[in-house]
Amino acid sequence: MKLRWIPSYQWEHTAGWEMQYQRNHIDGYSFLLPEYTRFTTGLMWLSNFRMSDHFSFSGGARLDYGKADISSYKDEYLEEYLRKNDYAADVIETYEWRSYAINRSFANYSASLGMVWTPAVAHTVKANVGRSFRLPGANELASNGVHHGTFRHEQGDPELKSEQGWQVDASYFYEQKGITFSVSPFASWYENYIYLKPTGEWSILPHAGQVYRYTGAKVVFMGAEASLGIDFLRHFHYEISGECVYTYNRDENIPLSFSPPASMRNSLGWNHRYINLRVELQSIAAQNRVARNEDTTPGAHLLHATVGGNIRIGGTVAEIQLSASNLLDKKYFNHLSFYRKIQIPEPGRNFQLLVKVPFKSK
């Protein structure tokens, strides 16, 4: 529910209330996500102040309350299997309980303050600072088993606190006479960031590998995105863009697990009437800043190309596009892919034909 109030040209206010109820049932055998009910509600207020046509502020705050009631679940088939194979009693107890009974409540606040400044037609500057808050999910609190979509044994932590942190970000955008430029730096400081920690402990469950445990830690994120585009010789366009993220676990003085590597794209395009061509070189840096018990991933350079155009068919115009990815058939890995863990590379050379034919009716 939202209520909007505009007392003047300069001011605009929005108040809101949100409520959500979730219920997850399980049936059958062996589940990673337990049976649970979850109730959340929140109150928010947002205000916008337009100082002039070139400068405006916005700010808001939100109060949230959440309650999670998670049921315990014991895997009797797994318990019987472990007993028949003479596992120790403490090991059996660790694995047979796929979730423990948990009943917890969380409450906190989040807030933000931002501004937009357009000093001239070609320039736009934005900045924002805020505090975030997130309730832990049922899987983060109580899961204990194999996540078959990620090929990992994931364990929750019933003692997790809510995720809390501060963020600051800014952006600058310029566009004039065939030149576009943008840069967006950001930084985040978390007092309690919830993430999957590779423990180095080997799971006895099949197809699981090591155990990953949901953990709260003091974490720092920093990074930026930037791009530059130039039109030249009437029909040509060149663009370079890149992004990088730096993560740091302040509790253990190491990088955070599953941190994306830096990447860059160089593309050259040619457009003339009904035909367009585009060639792109994608460069992915090696990711050697990894957490303990996490594999490093080598970098790669990939070449892509696209050719497209319009063809008149009867009384309509069809759009045809042929794209080729990884033209050099480079073997490479995605550091964030679920398949990285089991050494499955990304797709090799592949082609895609796209045909769009509009249909008109009287």
Coordinates of C-alpha atoms in Angstrom, one line a residue:
M1 CA 0.0 0.0 0.0
K2 CA 1.4 3.4 -1.0
L3 CA 0.2 7.0 -0.4
R4 CA 1.6 9.8 -2.5
W5 CA 1.5 13.4 -1.6
I6 CA 2.7 16.4 -3.7
P7 CA 2.3 19.6 -1.7
S8 CA 4.2 21.7 -4.2
Y9 CA 6.3 21.7 -7.3
Q10 CA 9.4 21.3 -5.2
W11 CA 8.3 18.6 -2.8
E12 CA 7.0 15.1 -3.3
H13 CA 6.4 12.5 -0.5
T14 CA 5.6 8.8 -0.6
A15 CA 4.6 6.7 2.4
G16 CA 4.1 3.0 2.2
W17 CA 3.3 -0.2 4.2
E18 CA 4.2 -3.7 3.0
M19 CA 3.3 -7.1 4.5
Q20 CA 4.2 -10.5 3.2
Y21 CA 3.5 -14.1 4.4
Q22 CA 5.3 -17.1 3.0
R23 CA 4.7 -20.8 3.7
N24 CA 6.8 -23.6 2.3
H25 CA 5.5 -27.2 2.3
I26 CA 7.7 -30.2 1.7
D27 CA 6.5 -33.7 0.6
G28 CA 8.4 -36.8 -0.5
Y29 CA 12.0 -37.4 0.4
S30 CA 15.1 -35.3 1.1
F31 CA 14.8 -31.5 0.9
L32 CA 17.4 -28.8 1.1
L33 CA 14.9 -26.1 1.8
P34 CA 13.0 -27.0 5.0
E35 CA 9.3 -26.5 5.8
Y36 CA 8.8 -23.0 7.2
T37 CA 6.5 -20.0 7.6
R38 CA 7.8 -16.4 7.3
F39 CA 6.2 -13.1 8.0
T40 CA 7.6 -9.8 7.1
T41 CA 6.3 -6.2 7.3
G42 CA 7.7 -2.8 6.8
L43 CA 7.0 0.9 6.9
M44 CA 8.7 3.3 4.5
W45 CA 8.9 7.0 3.8
L46 CA 10.4 8.7 0.7
S47 CA 10.8 12.4 0.0
N48 CA 12.0 14.2 -3.2
F49 CA 13.0 17.8 -3.2
R50 CA 13.5 19.6 -6.5
M51 CA 15.7 22.6 -5.7
S52 CA 15.8 23.6 -9.4
D53 CA 15.5 22.0 -12.8
H54 CA 19.2 21.1 -12.5
F55 CA 19.4 19.9 -8.9
S56 CA 17.3 17.6 -6.8
F57 CA 17.6 15.6 -3.5
S58 CA 15.9 12.4 -2.4
G59 CA 15.9 10.6 0.9
G60 CA 14.0 8.0 2.7
A61 CA 13.9 5.5 5.6
R62 CA 12.3 2.1 6.2
L63 CA 11.6 0.0 9.3
D64 CA 11.3 -3.7 8.9
Y65 CA 10.2 -6.6 11.1
G66 CA 10.4 -10.3 10.2
K67 CA 9.7 -13.6 11.9
A68 CA 10.8 -17.0 10.7
D69 CA 9.4 -20.3 12.1
I70 CA 11.3 -23.3 10.6
S71 CA 10.4 -26.9 11.2
S72 CA 13.0 -29.6 11.9
Y73 CA 13.5 -32.4 9.4
K74 CA 15.2 -35.7 10.0
D75 CA 16.3 -37.9 7.0
E76 CA 15.6 -41.4 8.3
Y77 CA 16.8 -43.0 5.1
L78 CA 20.2 -41.3 5.4
E79 CA 20.4 -42.2 9.1
E80 CA 19.9 -45.9 8.3
Y81 CA 22.4 -45.8 5.5
L82 CA 25.1 -44.2 7.7
R83 CA 24.5 -46.6 10.6
K84 CA 24.8 -49.6 8.2
N85 CA 28.2 -48.2 7.1
D86 CA 29.4 -47.8 10.7
Y87 CA 29.7 -44.0 10.8
A88 CA 30.3 -42.5 14.3
A89 CA 27.2 -41.3 16.2
D90 CA 28.3 -37.6 16.0
V91 CA 28.7 -37.9 12.3
I92 CA 25.3 -39.4 11.9
E93 CA 23.7 -36.7 14.0
T94 CA 25.4 -34.0 11.9
Y95 CA 24.0 -35.3 8.6
E96 CA 20.7 -36.9 9.5
W97 CA 19.1 -33.6 10.6
R98 CA 18.5 -31.7 7.4
S99 CA 17.2 -28.8 9.4
Y100 CA 16.7 -27.9 13.0
A101 CA 13.6 -26.2 14.6
I102 CA 14.2 -22.5 14.5
N103 CA 11.9 -19.6 15.7
R104 CA 13.5 -16.2 15.4
S105 CA 12.5 -12.6 14.9
F106 CA 14.4 -9.8 13.3
A107 CA 13.9 -6.0 13.3
N108 CA 16.0 -3.1 11.9
Y109 CA 16.0 -0.1 9.7
S110 CA 17.5 1.1 6.4
A111 CA 17.8 4.6 5.0
S112 CA 19.3 6.5 2.0
L113 CA 20.1 10.0 0.8
G114 CA 20.9 10.9 -2.8
M115 CA 21.2 13.8 -5.2
V116 CA 21.0 14.3 -9.0
W117 CA 22.8 17.3 -10.6
T118 CA 22.8 18.3 -14.2
P119 CA 25.1 21.3 -14.5
A120 CA 24.7 21.4 -18.3
V121 CA 22.9 19.5 -21.0
A122 CA 25.7 17.1 -21.6
H123 CA 26.6 16.3 -18.0
T124 CA 24.7 14.4 -15.3
V125 CA 26.1 13.6 -11.8
K126 CA 24.5 11.3 -9.2
A127 CA 25.5 10.4 -5.7
N128 CA 23.9 8.2 -3.0
V129 CA 24.7 7.0 0.5
G130 CA 22.6 4.5 2.4
R131 CA 22.3 1.9 5.1
S132 CA 20.9 -1.5 4.2
F133 CA 19.4 -4.3 6.2
R134 CA 18.4 -7.8 5.1
L135 CA 16.8 -10.7 7.0
P136 CA 18.5 -14.1 6.6
G137 CA 16.6 -16.6 4.5
A138 CA 15.4 -20.0 5.6
N139 CA 18.2 -21.7 3.7
E140 CA 20.8 -19.5 5.3
L141 CA 19.5 -20.4 8.7
A142 CA 18.6 -24.0 8.5
S143 CA 19.7 -25.8 5.3
N144 CA 22.0 -28.9 5.6
G145 CA 22.4 -30.9 2.4
V146 CA 23.3 -31.0 -1.2
H147 CA 22.2 -28.2 -3.5
H148 CA 22.0 -30.1 -6.7
G149 CA 21.8 -27.0 -8.8
T150 CA 25.2 -25.8 -7.6
F151 CA 26.8 -29.2 -6.8
R152 CA 27.6 -28.0 -3.2
H153 CA 26.8 -29.2 0.3
E154 CA 25.3 -26.1 1.9
Q155 CA 24.9 -25.6 5.6
G156 CA 22.9 -22.9 7.3
D157 CA 23.7 -21.2 10.7
P158 CA 20.8 -20.9 13.1
E159 CA 22.7 -18.1 15.0
L160 CA 23.0 -15.8 12.0
K161 CA 22.3 -12.1 12.6
S162 CA 20.6 -9.9 10.0
E163 CA 22.8 -8.5 7.2
Q164 CA 23.7 -4.9 7.9
G165 CA 25.9 -2.5 6.0
W166 CA 26.6 1.0 4.5
Q167 CA 26.8 1.8 0.8
V168 CA 28.0 4.8 -1.1
D169 CA 27.9 5.2 -4.9
A170 CA 28.2 7.9 -7.5
S171 CA 28.0 8.2 -11.3
Y172 CA 28.9 10.7 -14.0
F173 CA 27.5 10.6 -17.5
Y174 CA 28.5 12.7 -20.5
E175 CA 27.0 12.7 -24.0
Q176 CA 27.7 15.2 -26.7
K177 CA 28.7 15.3 -30.4
G178 CA 29.0 11.5 -30.9
I179 CA 30.9 11.0 -27.6
T180 CA 29.5 9.2 -24.6
F181 CA 31.4 8.6 -21.3
S182 CA 30.2 7.2 -18.0
V183 CA 31.9 6.1 -14.8
S184 CA 30.2 4.6 -11.7
P185 CA 32.4 4.0 -8.6
F186 CA 30.9 2.3 -5.5
A187 CA 31.9 1.1 -2.0
S188 CA 30.1 -0.9 0.7
W189 CA 31.0 -1.5 4.3
Y190 CA 29.2 -4.4 6.0
E191 CA 29.3 -5.1 9.7
N192 CA 27.6 -8.4 9.0
Y193 CA 27.6 -9.7 5.5
I194 CA 26.0 -13.2 4.9
Y195 CA 28.0 -15.3 2.4
L196 CA 28.8 -19.0 1.6
K197 CA 32.2 -19.9 3.1
P198 CA 34.1 -22.8 1.7
T199 CA 35.1 -24.7 4.9
G200 CA 37.6 -27.2 3.5
E201 CA 35.6 -30.0 5.2
W202 CA 34.8 -32.9 2.9
S203 CA 31.1 -33.9 2.8
I204 CA 30.3 -37.6 3.1
L205 CA 27.2 -37.1 0.9
P206 CA 27.5 -38.2 -2.8
H207 CA 28.0 -35.5 -5.5
A208 CA 28.7 -32.8 -2.8
G209 CA 32.5 -32.1 -2.5
Q210 CA 33.4 -29.8 0.3
V211 CA 30.9 -28.2 2.7
Y212 CA 29.9 -24.5 2.2
R213 CA 28.6 -22.8 5.3
Y214 CA 26.5 -19.6 5.5
T215 CA 28.5 -17.2 7.6
G216 CA 28.4 -13.6 8.7
A217 CA 31.5 -11.5 8.5
K218 CA 32.7 -7.9 8.3
V219 CA 33.3 -7.2 4.6
V220 CA 34.3 -4.4 2.3
F221 CA 33.3 -4.1 -1.3
M222 CA 34.8 -1.6 -3.7
G223 CA 34.6 -1.3 -7.5
A224 CA 33.7 0.7 -10.5
E225 CA 32.1 0.5 -14.0
A226 CA 33.2 2.8 -16.9
S227 CA 32.5 3.1 -20.6
L228 CA 33.6 5.3 -23.5
G229 CA 31.9 5.4 -26.9
I230 CA 32.9 7.4 -30.0
D231 CA 31.2 7.9 -33.3
F232 CA 33.7 8.5 -36.2
L233 CA 33.8 8.5 -40.0
R234 CA 30.0 8.8 -40.1
H235 CA 29.2 5.1 -40.0
F236 CA 31.7 3.7 -37.4
H237 CA 31.3 3.4 -33.6
Y238 CA 33.9 2.3 -31.1
E239 CA 33.2 1.5 -27.5
I240 CA 35.3 0.3 -24.6
S241 CA 33.9 -0.6 -21.3
G242 CA 35.1 -2.4 -18.1
E243 CA 34.2 -3.3 -14.6
C244 CA 36.1 -4.5 -11.5
V245 CA 35.1 -5.5 -8.0
Y246 CA 37.4 -5.7 -4.9
T247 CA 36.3 -7.7 -1.9
Y248 CA 37.9 -8.0 1.5
N249 CA 36.9 -10.1 4.5
R250 CA 38.0 -8.0 7.5
D251 CA 37.5 -10.9 9.9
E252 CA 40.0 -13.2 8.2
N253 CA 42.0 -10.7 6.1
I254 CA 41.4 -12.5 2.8
P255 CA 39.2 -11.9 -0.2
L256 CA 35.6 -12.9 -0.2
S257 CA 34.5 -16.2 -1.9
F258 CA 32.8 -16.0 -5.3
S259 CA 34.3 -12.6 -6.2
P260 CA 33.9 -11.7 -9.9
P261 CA 37.1 -11.0 -11.9
A262 CA 37.7 -7.8 -13.7
S263 CA 36.6 -7.7 -17.3
M264 CA 36.8 -5.4 -20.3
R265 CA 35.1 -5.2 -23.7
N266 CA 36.3 -3.5 -26.9
S267 CA 33.8 -3.3 -29.8
L268 CA 33.9 -1.8 -33.2
G269 CA 30.6 -1.3 -35.2
W270 CA 29.7 -0.2 -38.7
N271 CA 26.2 0.8 -39.7
H272 CA 25.1 1.8 -43.2
R273 CA 21.5 2.0 -44.1
Y274 CA 20.1 -1.5 -43.7
I275 CA 23.3 -3.3 -42.8
N276 CA 25.2 -3.4 -39.5
L277 CA 28.4 -5.2 -38.5
R278 CA 29.9 -5.5 -35.0
V279 CA 33.1 -7.1 -33.8
E280 CA 33.9 -7.4 -30.1
L281 CA 36.9 -8.5 -28.0
Q282 CA 36.0 -9.6 -24.5
S283 CA 38.9 -9.8 -22.0
I284 CA 38.4 -11.5 -18.7
A285 CA 41.1 -11.2 -16.1
A286 CA 42.4 -14.2 -14.1
Q287 CA 40.8 -14.4 -10.6
N288 CA 43.6 -15.2 -8.2
R289 CA 42.1 -13.2 -5.2
V290 CA 40.1 -16.1 -3.8
A291 CA 39.1 -17.3 -0.3
R292 CA 40.6 -20.2 1.4
N293 CA 39.7 -23.6 -0.2
E294 CA 38.5 -21.8 -3.3
D295 CA 39.9 -22.5 -6.8
T296 CA 41.6 -19.8 -8.8
T297 CA 40.3 -19.2 -12.4
P298 CA 42.6 -18.3 -15.4
G299 CA 41.7 -15.4 -17.6
A300 CA 40.6 -15.5 -21.3
H301 CA 40.3 -13.3 -24.4
L302 CA 37.1 -14.0 -26.5
L303 CA 36.2 -12.8 -29.9
H304 CA 32.6 -12.2 -30.9
A305 CA 31.0 -11.0 -34.1
T306 CA 27.5 -10.0 -35.3
V307 CA 26.1 -9.1 -38.7
G308 CA 22.5 -8.0 -39.3
G309 CA 20.2 -6.2 -41.6
N310 CA 16.7 -5.6 -42.8
I311 CA 15.1 -7.4 -45.7
R312 CA 11.7 -6.4 -47.3
I313 CA 9.4 -9.4 -47.5
G314 CA 6.1 -8.5 -49.3
G315 CA 4.7 -5.5 -47.5
T316 CA 6.8 -5.8 -44.3
V317 CA 10.4 -5.5 -43.3
A318 CA 12.1 -8.4 -41.6
E319 CA 15.1 -8.1 -39.3
I320 CA 17.8 -10.8 -39.7
Q321 CA 20.8 -11.1 -37.4
L322 CA 23.6 -13.7 -37.3
S323 CA 25.8 -13.7 -34.2
A324 CA 28.9 -15.8 -33.5
S325 CA 30.3 -16.1 -30.0
N326 CA 33.7 -17.3 -29.0
L327 CA 34.9 -17.4 -32.6
L328 CA 38.3 -18.7 -31.7
D329 CA 36.8 -21.6 -29.8
K330 CA 38.7 -20.7 -26.6
K331 CA 38.4 -23.0 -23.6
Y332 CA 37.6 -20.9 -20.6
F333 CA 35.9 -21.0 -17.2
N334 CA 33.4 -18.7 -15.5
H335 CA 34.6 -18.1 -12.0
L336 CA 31.0 -17.6 -10.8
S337 CA 29.5 -20.5 -12.6
F338 CA 28.0 -23.5 -10.7
Y339 CA 29.9 -25.7 -13.2
R340 CA 33.3 -24.2 -12.4
K341 CA 33.5 -26.5 -9.3
I342 CA 33.3 -29.6 -11.5
Q343 CA 35.6 -28.3 -14.2
I344 CA 33.0 -27.8 -16.9
P345 CA 34.1 -25.0 -19.3
E346 CA 31.8 -22.4 -20.9
P347 CA 30.4 -22.9 -24.4
G348 CA 32.9 -23.0 -27.3
R349 CA 32.3 -21.6 -30.7
N350 CA 28.6 -21.2 -31.3
F351 CA 26.3 -19.4 -33.8
Q352 CA 22.8 -18.0 -33.4
L353 CA 20.4 -16.9 -36.2
L354 CA 17.7 -14.5 -35.2
V355 CA 14.8 -13.6 -37.6
K356 CA 12.1 -11.0 -36.6
V357 CA 9.1 -10.8 -38.9
P358 CA 6.4 -8.3 -37.8
F359 CA 2.8 -9.3 -38.5
K360 CA 0.2 -6.5 -39.2
S361 CA -3.5 -6.9 -39.0
K362 CA -6.2 -4.6 -40.2

